[in-house]
Amino acid sequence: MALPLGLREDIEQHLAAFAEDGAEGRLFVGHRGNTLHRSNWTPVWSAARSAAELDPGVHLHDLRHTGNHFAAASGASTRELMHRMGHASMRAALIYQHATAERDARIAATLDQVFSGGGGR
């Protein structure tokens, strides 16, 4: 998956410190190289959330949701979102396509261009 260049350094640091080696290596492993399960993940997530000064109500899946919402807001099609998220159904991808005032304003501006003969298609 293509990622924003601005995240490269953080991702490289994470991979070096916490992930298994190789293209097939797991991104998150326990201290002894074991698979993370809810029982040993919760303390790790709680510490990371505190270090990042996030609200205690923020769940790990909220980060995935936020990232996918930003991808949708960038103009990604439903099919592109499905590919990025690994979803097989449109229904799952549509969850991340929230209506926003900013996108609504961009749609209106594009429609203005179309109606005035200024392009847009």
C-alpha positions in Angstrom: 0.0 0.0 0.0 1.3 3.5 -0.8 1.7 5.7 2.2 2.2 9.4 2.6 5.9 10.3 2.5 5.5 12.4 5.7 4.9 9.1 7.6 8.0 7.4 6.2 10.4 8.1 9.1 7.9 7.1 11.7 7.1 3.9 9.9 10.8 3.0 9.4 11.5 3.6 13.1 8.5 1.4 14.1 9.7 -1.4 11.7 13.2 -1.3 13.1 12.1 -1.3 16.7 8.9 -3.5 16.8 8.4 -5.5 13.6 9.7 -8.8 12.4 12.2 -8.7 9.5 11.2 -9.3 5.9 8.3 -8.5 3.7 6.1 -11.2 5.3 7.1 -10.2 8.9 4.4 -9.2 11.4 4.2 -5.5 12.1 3.4 -6.0 15.8 4.9 -8.7 18.0 5.1 -9.1 21.7 8.3 -8.7 23.8 9.2 -12.3 23.3 8.3 -12.4 19.6 4.9 -13.8 20.2 1.6 -12.9 18.5 -0.2 -10.1 20.3 -3.6 -11.1 21.7 -6.1 -8.9 23.5 -4.7 -9.9 26.9 -1.2 -8.8 26.1 -2.1 -6.0 23.6 -4.3 -3.9 26.0 -1.4 -2.8 28.3 0.8 -2.0 25.2 -2.1 0.1 23.6 -2.9 1.8 26.9 0.8 2.9 27.4 1.0 4.1 23.8 -2.3 6.0 24.0 -1.1 7.7 27.2 2.3 8.6 25.7 0.5 10.2 22.7 -1.8 12.0 25.2 -4.9 10.5 23.5 -8.3 10.3 25.3 -8.6 7.0 27.2 -11.8 6.4 25.1 -9.8 6.2 21.8 -9.6 2.6 20.6 -7.0 1.2 18.2 -9.6 0.7 15.5 -10.4 4.4 15.8 -7.0 5.1 14.2 -7.8 2.8 11.3 -11.2 4.5 10.9 -9.6 8.0 10.9 -6.9 7.0 8.3 -9.5 5.5 6.0 -11.8 8.5 6.4 -8.9 10.8 5.3 -8.3 8.5 2.3 -12.0 8.8 1.4 -11.9 12.6 1.9 -8.9 12.7 -0.5 -11.3 11.7 -3.3 -10.5 7.9 -3.3 -13.2 5.9 -5.0 -15.1 3.2 -3.2 -13.1 0.6 -5.2 -9.8 2.3 -4.2 -10.9 2.3 -0.5 -11.8 -1.4 -0.7 -8.3 -2.2 -2.1 -6.5 -0.1 0.6 -8.5 -1.6 3.4 -8.6 -5.1 2.2 -12.4 -5.2 2.1 -14.3 -7.4 -0.2 -17.6 -5.6 0.1 -18.7 -2.1 -0.8 -20.7 -1.9 2.4 -17.5 -2.1 4.5 -15.8 0.6 2.5 -18.8 3.0 2.6 -18.5 3.2 6.4 -15.5 5.4 5.9 -17.1 7.8 3.4 -18.5 10.4 5.8 -20.1 13.5 4.4 -18.2 16.6 5.5 -18.8 20.3 5.0 -15.4 20.7 3.2 -16.2 18.0 0.7 -19.7 19.4 0.2 -18.1 22.8 -0.6 -15.7 21.2 -3.1 -18.6 19.4 -4.8 -20.5 22.7 -5.0 -17.5 24.5 -6.5 -17.0 21.8 -9.1 -20.7 22.0 -10.0 -20.4 25.8 -10.4 -17.6 25.1 -12.9 -19.6 22.6 -14.8 -22.7 24.8 -14.9 -20.7 27.9 -16.0 -19.0 25.9 -18.8 -15.7 26.1 -17.0 -14.9 22.4 -17.1 -15.0 19.9 -14.3 -15.4 17.0 -16.7 
